[in-house]
């Protein structure tokens, strides 16, 4: 199974900060990577698919980049509603595998 | 409006069985693959199983192979997860997730989840 490693596992940031989360795959996965946001007690929400395509309705402050093994999720200016946990997911093959998550907390 | 509504969770003893259901509405059910994803208390997300749109092709994470069975009824707009020989480590919130198309596509809609607790 492809291993997905996210970093950092948590970070503290302030409203307005630029935030970057990385995800590394244990083998090349082309651009077959999604990013999800999850708030406590809620279901995950799709933010970005195919590494860089913004899901409909997601604010443009979210962006994704990368291909092969290294990927990045960037929030250009953190908003209060963005404090949450973020997961990457490879959909290159089965079994699908998630990263372990990155919790974005208030500084 | 796309909706996915899970049901069937609860408390079960180790070795027991449960069947989860996910009733879908607001879209053409047979156009989308479906999956189950779980989250143990305080832990991250784990993909469990997926089923294709109409051919019935299925996929499972190794830890549930031979114990869990995913199925769908396109006439009832419902996907199921039959869980047998349950273990304590299967305790989690189980989410139903819709793929935007085939089993290769992302999960664009999720249900609210149903809690499965395996304990004696």
XYZ file of N, CA and C in Angstrom:
681
model
N 0.839 -1.195 0.000
C 0.000 0.000 0.000
C 0.878 1.251 0.000
N 0.419 2.283 -0.675
C 1.157 3.547 -0.722
C 1.009 4.252 0.620
N 2.126 4.675 1.166
C 2.118 5.414 2.438
C 2.092 6.908 2.135
N 1.230 7.611 2.850
C 1.122 9.061 2.701
C 1.576 9.716 3.996
N 2.567 10.577 3.923
C 3.126 11.208 5.110
C 2.914 12.708 5.038
N 2.161 13.217 5.993
C 1.879 14.647 6.061
C 2.804 15.317 7.069
N 3.125 16.561 6.805
C 3.863 17.353 7.781
C 3.452 18.818 7.679
N 3.411 19.529 8.823
C 3.595 18.959 10.156
C 2.336 18.217 10.606
N 2.387 17.573 11.766
C 1.176 16.933 12.290
C 0.251 17.964 12.930
N 0.822 19.070 13.361
C 0.022 20.180 13.855
C 0.802 21.475 13.686
N 0.075 22.572 13.654
C 0.713 23.876 13.570
C -0.188 24.915 14.226
N 0.433 25.948 14.732
C -0.287 27.071 15.334
C -0.134 28.277 14.423
N -1.234 28.931 14.139
C -1.194 30.075 13.233
C -2.240 31.109 13.644
N -2.076 32.302 13.105
C -2.998 33.402 13.389
C -3.817 33.729 12.153
N -4.951 34.345 12.375
C -5.770 34.802 11.256
C -4.927 35.720 10.368
N -4.987 35.482 9.088
C -4.217 36.249 8.126
C -2.902 35.608 7.716
N -2.458 34.606 8.469
C -1.203 33.931 8.142
C -1.336 33.102 6.858
N -0.205 32.911 6.220
C -0.107 31.963 5.112
C 0.310 30.624 5.697
N -0.438 29.576 5.359
C -0.205 28.252 5.939
C 0.089 27.258 4.814
N 1.102 26.442 5.035
C 1.480 25.427 4.054
C 1.579 24.064 4.732
N 0.929 23.086 4.137
C 0.937 21.708 4.615
C 1.478 20.836 3.476
N 2.340 19.910 3.823
C 2.898 19.058 2.775
C 2.474 17.608 2.965
N 2.472 16.898 1.869
C 2.107 15.485 1.849
C 3.069 14.789 0.900
N 3.658 13.713 1.367
C 4.611 12.961 0.547
C 4.126 11.530 0.389
N 4.139 11.054 -0.841
C 3.744 9.679 -1.133
C 4.979 8.788 -1.196
N 4.814 7.532 -0.805
C 5.941 6.598 -0.784
C 6.338 6.129 -2.182
N 5.496 6.406 -3.177
C 5.836 6.163 -4.571
C 5.085 7.176 -5.420
N 5.452 7.302 -6.659
C 4.817 8.281 -7.517
C 3.334 8.008 -7.716
N 2.526 9.059 -7.612
C 1.078 8.919 -7.779
C 0.531 9.915 -8.797
N 1.374 10.342 -9.707
C 0.991 11.333 -10.725
C 0.426 12.561 -10.008
N -0.778 12.958 -10.367
C -1.451 14.062 -9.660
C -2.710 13.556 -8.970
N -2.723 12.273 -8.625
C -3.931 11.642 -8.076
C -4.006 11.831 -6.568
N -4.173 13.083 -6.163
C -4.181 13.417 -4.749
C -5.278 14.430 -4.458
N -5.977 14.194 -3.345
C -7.032 15.098 -2.888
C -6.660 15.650 -1.515
N -7.272 16.778 -1.200
C -7.161 17.367 0.134
C -8.567 17.526 0.726
N -8.690 17.160 2.003
C -9.961 17.255 2.724
C -9.754 18.066 3.996
N -10.821 18.756 4.381
C -10.856 19.509 5.630
C -11.884 18.864 6.544
N -11.530 18.698 7.812
C -12.492 18.156 8.767
C -12.503 19.004 10.026
N -13.708 19.383 10.430
C -13.898 20.100 11.686
C -14.431 19.124 12.727
N -14.206 19.404 14.011
C -14.604 18.447 15.065
C -16.077 18.062 14.987
N -16.317 16.759 15.023
C -17.684 16.259 15.011
C -18.385 16.322 13.673
N -17.643 16.684 12.638
C -18.244 16.820 11.305
C -17.581 15.870 10.315
N -18.284 15.644 9.211
C -17.717 14.841 8.137
C -16.647 15.635 7.396
N -15.709 14.952 6.792
C -14.712 15.651 5.959
C -15.380 16.335 4.776
N -14.656 17.328 4.256
C -15.129 18.099 3.110
C -14.012 18.152 2.069
N -14.364 17.866 0.822
C -13.385 17.912 -0.262
C -13.021 19.357 -0.578
N -11.713 19.644 -0.559
C -11.228 20.972 -0.912
C -10.628 21.008 -2.313
N -9.737 20.067 -2.568
C -8.950 20.055 -3.804
C -8.836 18.625 -4.289
N -8.949 18.428 -5.599
C -8.728 17.114 -6.194
C -7.764 17.244 -7.369
N -7.242 16.107 -7.778
C -6.216 16.081 -8.838
C -5.089 17.066 -8.516
N -4.743 17.115 -7.263
C -3.616 17.877 -6.710
C -3.810 19.383 -6.697
N -4.532 19.924 -7.692
C -4.572 21.386 -7.783
C -5.916 21.960 -8.216
N -6.916 21.119 -8.414
C -8.219 21.602 -8.864
C -9.116 21.900 -7.673
N -9.574 23.132 -7.587
C -10.397 23.565 -6.466
C -11.816 23.015 -6.640
N -12.316 22.356 -5.614
C -13.697 21.874 -5.644
C -14.649 23.065 -5.685
N -15.756 22.901 -6.366
C -16.755 23.957 -6.478
C -17.182 24.449 -5.096
N -17.210 25.776 -4.929
C -17.658 26.367 -3.679
C -16.567 26.586 -2.648
N -15.377 26.081 -2.906
C -14.268 26.244 -1.953
C -13.579 27.588 -2.216
N -13.315 28.356 -1.171
C -12.707 29.683 -1.360
C -11.353 29.615 -2.056
N -11.062 30.643 -2.821
C -9.841 30.660 -3.629
C -8.574 30.846 -2.803
N -8.701 31.105 -1.496
C -7.498 31.178 -0.657
C -6.849 29.794 -0.486
N -7.597 28.745 -0.806
C -7.039 27.392 -0.782
C -6.439 27.083 -2.155
N -5.250 26.503 -2.143
C -4.645 26.059 -3.397
C -3.806 24.821 -3.144
N -3.632 24.041 -4.197
C -2.828 22.833 -4.096
C -1.840 22.760 -5.247
N -0.733 22.099 -4.981
C 0.277 21.932 -6.035
C 1.013 20.623 -5.821
N 1.776 20.261 -6.848
C 2.613 19.069 -6.751
C 2.211 17.979 -7.714
N 3.122 17.040 -7.885
C 2.866 15.836 -8.675
C 3.960 14.843 -8.357
N 3.707 13.586 -8.671
C 4.696 12.557 -8.362
C 4.605 12.122 -6.914
N 5.525 12.598 -6.089
C 5.528 12.189 -4.687
C 5.329 13.337 -3.697
N 5.483 14.570 -4.125
C 5.444 15.697 -3.194
C 4.335 16.682 -3.545
N 3.532 16.984 -2.531
C 2.343 17.806 -2.724
C 2.237 18.844 -1.607
N 1.553 19.938 -1.914
C 1.402 21.018 -0.959
C -0.013 21.565 -0.990
N -0.559 21.819 0.195
C -1.804 22.560 0.352
C -1.434 23.900 0.975
N -1.889 24.977 0.383
C -1.605 26.316 0.892
C -2.904 27.057 1.154
N -2.952 27.694 2.309
C -4.024 28.633 2.619
C -3.378 30.010 2.625
N -3.774 30.859 1.706
C -3.027 32.104 1.499
C -3.203 33.106 2.637
N -4.391 33.150 3.213
C -4.664 34.059 4.328
C -5.680 33.376 5.233
N -5.187 32.806 6.320
C -6.002 31.967 7.192
C -7.188 32.748 7.761
N -8.352 32.150 7.672
C -9.565 32.749 8.205
C -10.042 31.974 9.435
N -10.870 32.575 10.279
C -11.302 31.881 11.512
C -11.943 30.520 11.244
N -12.649 30.405 10.138
C -13.332 29.139 9.841
C -12.378 28.064 9.295
N -11.110 28.396 9.117
C -10.153 27.438 8.567
C -9.438 26.616 9.631
N -9.672 26.923 10.891
C -9.050 26.125 11.948
C -9.748 24.764 11.963
N -8.976 23.734 11.636
C -9.539 22.411 11.360
C -8.377 21.441 11.177
N -8.711 20.202 10.870
C -7.692 19.208 10.532
C -7.778 18.922 9.037
N -6.625 18.820 8.413
C -6.542 18.629 6.963
C -5.879 17.286 6.658
N -6.452 16.575 5.688
C -5.950 15.263 5.294
C -5.693 15.235 3.791
N -4.597 14.598 3.418
C -4.416 14.267 2.008
C -4.850 12.816 1.789
N -5.219 12.502 0.557
C -5.660 11.155 0.190
C -5.183 10.858 -1.215
N -4.545 9.694 -1.370
C -4.143 9.318 -2.726
C -5.255 8.504 -3.364
N -5.646 8.876 -4.586
C -6.596 8.029 -5.323
C -5.953 7.500 -6.600
N -4.675 7.218 -6.501
C -3.924 6.603 -7.594
C -4.267 5.127 -7.726
N -4.373 4.442 -6.580
C -4.737 3.036 -6.635
C -5.400 2.617 -5.325
N -5.815 1.352 -5.266
C -6.364 0.780 -4.046
C -5.325 -0.123 -3.400
N -5.244 -0.141 -2.066
C -6.125 0.547 -1.127
C -5.865 2.050 -1.076
N -6.946 2.832 -1.032
C -6.801 4.256 -0.844
C -6.159 4.500 0.526
N -5.277 5.492 0.594
C -4.604 5.793 1.850
C -4.583 7.290 2.119
N -4.911 7.617 3.362
C -4.897 9.000 3.826
C -3.568 9.309 4.509
N -3.190 10.580 4.504
C -2.171 11.034 5.411
C -2.719 11.028 6.829
N -1.838 11.229 7.801
C -2.264 11.121 9.204
C -2.972 12.370 9.703
N -2.982 13.414 8.890
C -3.705 14.629 9.263
C -2.792 15.724 9.794
N -3.186 16.959 9.557
C -2.503 18.138 10.095
C -3.535 19.018 10.769
N -3.377 19.217 12.056
C -4.311 20.043 12.809
C -3.816 21.483 12.824
N -4.639 22.393 12.334
C -4.309 23.813 12.314
C -5.020 24.464 13.492
N -4.229 24.963 14.427
C -4.758 25.506 15.674
C -4.502 27.003 15.772
N -5.245 27.639 16.687
C -5.078 29.069 16.918
C -3.805 29.321 17.706
N -3.019 30.288 17.227
C -1.783 30.639 17.916
C -2.067 31.535 19.106
N -30.490 18.557 -3.848
C -29.394 18.545 -2.886
C -28.968 17.112 -2.611
N -27.667 16.857 -2.744
C -27.133 15.522 -2.476
C -27.189 15.258 -0.970
N -27.733 14.108 -0.614
C -27.763 13.703 0.789
C -27.381 12.235 0.907
N -26.598 11.942 1.941
C -26.228 10.573 2.284
C -26.549 10.388 3.755
N -27.384 9.400 4.064
C -27.831 9.217 5.440
C -27.498 7.805 5.895
N -26.509 7.707 6.799
C -26.111 6.409 7.335
C -26.998 5.988 8.492
N -27.117 4.690 8.648
C -27.837 4.124 9.785
C -27.277 2.737 10.068
N -27.651 2.189 11.227
C -27.273 0.825 11.552
C -26.162 0.682 12.567
N -25.568 1.796 12.970
C -24.519 1.700 13.971
C -25.066 1.349 15.340
N -24.152 1.058 16.257
C -24.582 0.730 17.612
C -23.494 -0.009 18.359
N -23.893 -0.550 19.504
C -22.974 -1.297 20.356
C -23.106 -2.786 20.046
N -21.981 -3.444 19.848
C -21.984 -4.869 19.552
C -20.805 -5.515 20.267
N -20.959 -6.760 20.642
C -19.875 -7.482 21.309
C -18.844 -7.969 20.297
N -17.612 -8.136 20.733
C -16.597 -8.715 19.828
C -17.088 -10.038 19.257
N -16.856 -10.228 17.959
C -17.340 -11.410 17.260
C -18.712 -11.252 16.655
N -19.399 -10.171 16.993
C -20.748 -9.945 16.500
C -20.781 -9.336 15.114
N -22.004 -9.045 14.680
C -22.221 -8.513 13.333
C -23.098 -7.276 13.375
N -22.925 -6.432 12.380
C -23.782 -5.284 12.155
C -23.875 -5.049 10.656
N -24.982 -4.461 10.225
C -25.091 -4.033 8.835
C -25.381 -2.540 8.813
N -24.474 -1.803 8.195
C -24.677 -0.372 8.012
C -25.374 -0.130 6.676
N -26.216 0.879 6.659
C -26.878 1.301 5.425
C -26.590 2.773 5.185
N -26.593 3.147 3.935
C -26.436 4.551 3.552
C -27.444 4.834 2.443
N -28.456 5.600 2.793
C -29.500 5.955 1.843
C -29.148 7.267 1.163
N -29.155 7.250 -0.162
C -28.739 8.410 -0.941
C -29.929 9.071 -1.623
N -29.826 10.365 -1.821
C -30.840 11.102 -2.550
C -30.215 12.335 -3.176
N -30.928 12.900 -4.154
C -30.478 14.147 -4.763
C -29.556 13.985 -5.948
N -29.330 12.751 -6.408
C -28.492 12.527 -7.582
C -28.836 11.173 -8.189
N -28.338 10.920 -9.385
C -28.552 9.630 -10.037
C -27.591 8.623 -9.431
N -28.141 7.775 -8.585
C -27.336 6.891 -7.727
C -26.385 6.014 -8.540
N -26.864 5.443 -9.630
C -26.059 4.491 -10.396
C -24.913 5.154 -11.161
N -24.845 6.483 -11.141
C -23.751 7.197 -11.818
C -22.509 7.355 -10.959
N -22.595 6.967 -9.684
C -21.499 7.239 -8.752
C -21.063 5.993 -7.998
N -19.745 5.783 -7.945
C -19.213 4.783 -7.028
C -19.406 5.276 -5.596
N -19.293 4.367 -4.648
C -19.514 4.699 -3.239
C -18.483 4.009 -2.371
N -18.218 4.608 -1.240
C -17.216 4.072 -0.326
C -17.660 4.217 1.121
N -16.975 3.471 1.967
C -17.069 3.644 3.416
C -15.678 4.034 3.928
N -15.674 5.035 4.788
C -14.452 5.527 5.422
C -14.726 5.586 6.910
N -13.777 5.173 7.739
C -14.011 5.187 9.176
C -12.987 6.034 9.904
N -13.367 6.378 11.134
C -12.499 7.201 11.971
C -12.635 6.733 13.408
N -11.606 6.093 13.915
C -11.595 5.664 15.313
C -11.555 6.890 16.215
N -12.045 6.785 17.428
C -12.093 7.944 18.333
C -10.729 8.616 18.472
N -10.680 9.906 18.170
C -9.455 10.672 18.305
C -8.388 10.382 17.279
N -8.717 9.603 16.255
C -7.733 9.200 15.250
C -8.055 9.796 13.881
N -7.227 9.453 12.913
C -7.411 9.961 11.565
C -8.383 9.132 10.744
N -8.502 9.504 9.482
C -9.421 8.835 8.570
C -8.778 7.580 7.986
N -9.590 6.541 7.836
C -9.137 5.293 7.224
C -10.159 4.843 6.195
N -9.737 4.722 4.953
C -10.612 4.157 3.926
C -10.844 2.679 4.233
N -12.103 2.222 4.059
C -12.476 0.850 4.387
C -12.817 0.040 3.138
N -13.701 0.565 2.291
C -14.194 -0.232 1.179
C -14.836 0.659 0.134
N -14.811 0.206 -1.118
C -15.452 0.923 -2.217
C -16.169 -0.057 -3.128
N -17.206 0.443 -3.818
C -17.933 -0.367 -4.794
C -18.178 0.459 -6.039
N -18.047 -0.163 -7.180
C -18.204 0.541 -8.445
C -19.668 0.865 -8.707
N -19.878 1.572 -9.819
C -21.215 2.108 -10.080
C -22.233 1.022 -10.407
N -21.901 0.141 -11.358
C -22.896 -0.844 -11.792
C -22.354 -2.263 -11.917
N -21.036 -2.423 -12.018
C -20.484 -3.765 -12.243
C -20.283 -4.550 -10.960
N -20.363 -3.852 -9.824
C -20.216 -4.542 -8.547
C -18.787 -4.844 -8.159
N -17.830 -4.232 -8.835
C -16.433 -4.423 -8.444
C -16.219 -3.773 -7.077
N -15.519 -4.513 -6.198
C -15.337 -4.038 -4.824
C -13.864 -4.023 -4.435
N -13.559 -3.193 -3.458
C -12.214 -3.070 -2.905
C -12.328 -3.004 -1.381
N -11.316 -3.539 -0.695
C -11.306 -3.539 0.768
C -9.905 -3.261 1.299
N -9.859 -2.603 2.450
C -8.596 -2.505 3.160
C -8.277 -3.883 3.732
N -7.010 -4.222 3.827
C -6.622 -5.577 4.240
C -7.232 -5.985 5.576
N -7.334 -5.051 6.511
C -7.771 -5.388 7.865
C -9.220 -5.853 7.941
N -10.008 -5.626 6.887
C -11.418 -6.047 6.915
C -11.737 -7.122 5.879
N -10.776 -7.467 5.049
C -11.020 -8.484 4.027
C -11.457 -9.787 4.662
N -12.514 -10.383 4.099
C -13.042 -11.628 4.623
C -14.026 -11.444 5.760
N -14.114 -10.219 6.287
C -15.055 -9.954 7.391
C -16.154 -8.976 6.988
N -15.802 -7.999 6.155
C -16.769 -6.974 5.730
C -17.139 -7.207 4.267
N -18.397 -6.881 3.932
C -18.852 -6.960 2.554
C -19.622 -5.695 2.209
N -19.190 -5.029 1.152
C -19.907 -3.861 0.666
C -20.825 -4.294 -0.474
N -21.996 -3.695 -0.530
C -22.929 -3.987 -1.613
C -23.783 -2.752 -1.854
N -24.502 -2.768 -2.961
C -25.383 -1.640 -3.264
C -26.630 -2.148 -3.952
N -27.701 -1.411 -3.764
C -28.964 -1.706 -4.422
C -29.355 -0.436 -5.175
N -29.109 -0.438 -6.469
C -29.368 0.769 -7.256
C -30.872 1.058 -7.387
N -31.709 0.082 -7.113
C -33.156 0.334 -7.163
C -33.645 1.009 -5.886
N -32.870 0.875 -4.818
C -33.234 1.485 -3.535
C -32.329 2.663 -3.184
N -31.386 2.989 -4.075
C -30.443 4.090 -3.822
C -29.745 3.925 -2.467
N -29.297 2.741 -2.199
C -28.704 2.444 -0.901
C -27.432 1.605 -1.065
N -26.445 1.932 -0.248
C -25.228 1.130 -0.166
C -25.147 0.554 1.242
N -24.599 -0.635 1.338
C -24.540 -1.346 2.612
C -23.107 -1.729 2.954
N -22.888 -1.924 4.242
C -21.640 -2.520 4.694
C -21.998 -3.576 5.731
N -21.879 -4.837 5.334
C -22.099 -5.941 6.259
C -20.795 -6.209 6.987
N -20.838 -6.115 8.307
C -19.639 -6.274 9.115
C -19.800 -7.484 10.018
N -18.982 -8.490 9.800
C -19.002 -9.710 10.607
C -17.713 -9.838 11.397
N -17.731 -10.726 12.369
C -16.532 -10.998 13.192
C -15.898 -9.706 13.672
N -16.729 -8.842 14.224
C -16.245 -7.518 14.621
C -15.236 -7.606 15.753
N -14.277 -6.694 15.695
C -13.201 -6.614 16.680
C -13.255 -5.272 17.389
N -12.633 -5.208 18.548
C -12.593 -3.951 19.296
C -12.011 -2.834 18.425
N -11.025 -3.171 17.620
C -10.355 -2.162 16.785
C -11.210 -1.681 15.603
N -12.382 -2.255 15.408
C -13.318 -1.751 14.396
C -14.168 -0.604 14.941
N -14.030 -0.309 16.226
C -14.776 0.801 16.817
C -14.415 2.111 16.125
N -15.422 2.791 15.602
C -15.176 4.017 14.834
C -16.498 4.637 14.401
N -16.413 5.870 13.972
C -17.497 6.468 13.201
C -17.291 6.041 11.746
N -18.352 5.510 11.153
C -18.279 5.052 9.764
C -19.031 6.052 8.886
N -18.307 6.588 7.914
C -18.880 7.542 6.968
C -19.122 6.870 5.627
N -20.244 7.173 5.042
C -20.528 6.836 3.652
C -20.051 8.018 2.807
N -19.369 7.738 1.711
C -18.848 8.811 0.866
C -19.148 8.517 -0.594
N -19.577 9.541 -1.294
C -19.863 9.404 -2.722
C -18.646 9.794 -3.530
N -18.308 8.979 -4.525
C -17.314 9.387 -5.516
C -18.008 10.288 -6.536
N -17.258 11.205 -7.099
C -17.856 12.097 -8.103
C -18.168 11.359 -9.396
N -17.611 10.180 -9.559
C -17.883 9.365 -10.746
C -17.487 7.934 -10.496
N -16.414 7.509 -11.147
C -15.940 6.134 -10.999
C -15.205 5.946 -9.665
N -14.758 4.716 -9.438
C -13.996 4.438 -8.210
C -12.639 5.140 -8.209
N -12.244 5.733 -9.319
C -10.979 6.483 -9.370
C -11.151 7.945 -8.996
N -12.351 8.375 -8.773
C -12.630 9.795 -8.539
C -12.677 10.110 -7.045
N -12.593 11.395 -6.689
C -12.554 11.769 -5.270
C -13.917 11.636 -4.591
N -13.901 11.755 -3.262
C -15.123 11.701 -2.454
C -15.689 13.111 -2.356
N -16.729 13.402 -3.106
C -17.211 14.778 -3.140
C -18.370 15.061 -2.177
N -19.010 14.037 -1.690
C -20.049 14.219 -0.667
C -19.906 13.102 0.365
N -20.190 13.485 1.625
C -20.075 12.555 2.732
C -21.361 12.584 3.558
N -21.674 11.456 4.172
C -22.749 11.437 5.151
C -22.252 11.971 6.478
N -23.144 11.982 7.457
C -22.805 12.539 8.772
C -22.113 11.513 9.666
N -22.158 10.250 9.262
C -21.481 9.206 10.015
C -22.388 8.468 10.978
N -22.035 7.208 11.253
C -22.743 6.405 12.249
C -21.691 5.708 13.103
N -21.914 5.723 14.407
C -20.919 5.207 15.349
C -21.111 3.715 15.576
N -20.032 2.980 15.411
C -19.995 1.554 15.728
C -19.058 1.362 16.918
N -19.579 0.760 17.972
C -18.777 0.489 19.165
C -18.733 -1.011 19.389
N -17.530 -1.563 19.387
C -17.356 -2.995 19.618
C -16.721 -3.157 20.994
N -17.511 -3.695 21.904
C -17.047 -3.803 23.281
C -17.843 -4.873 24.016
N -17.189 -5.512 24.975
C -17.882 -6.503 25.791
C -18.407 -5.856 27.075
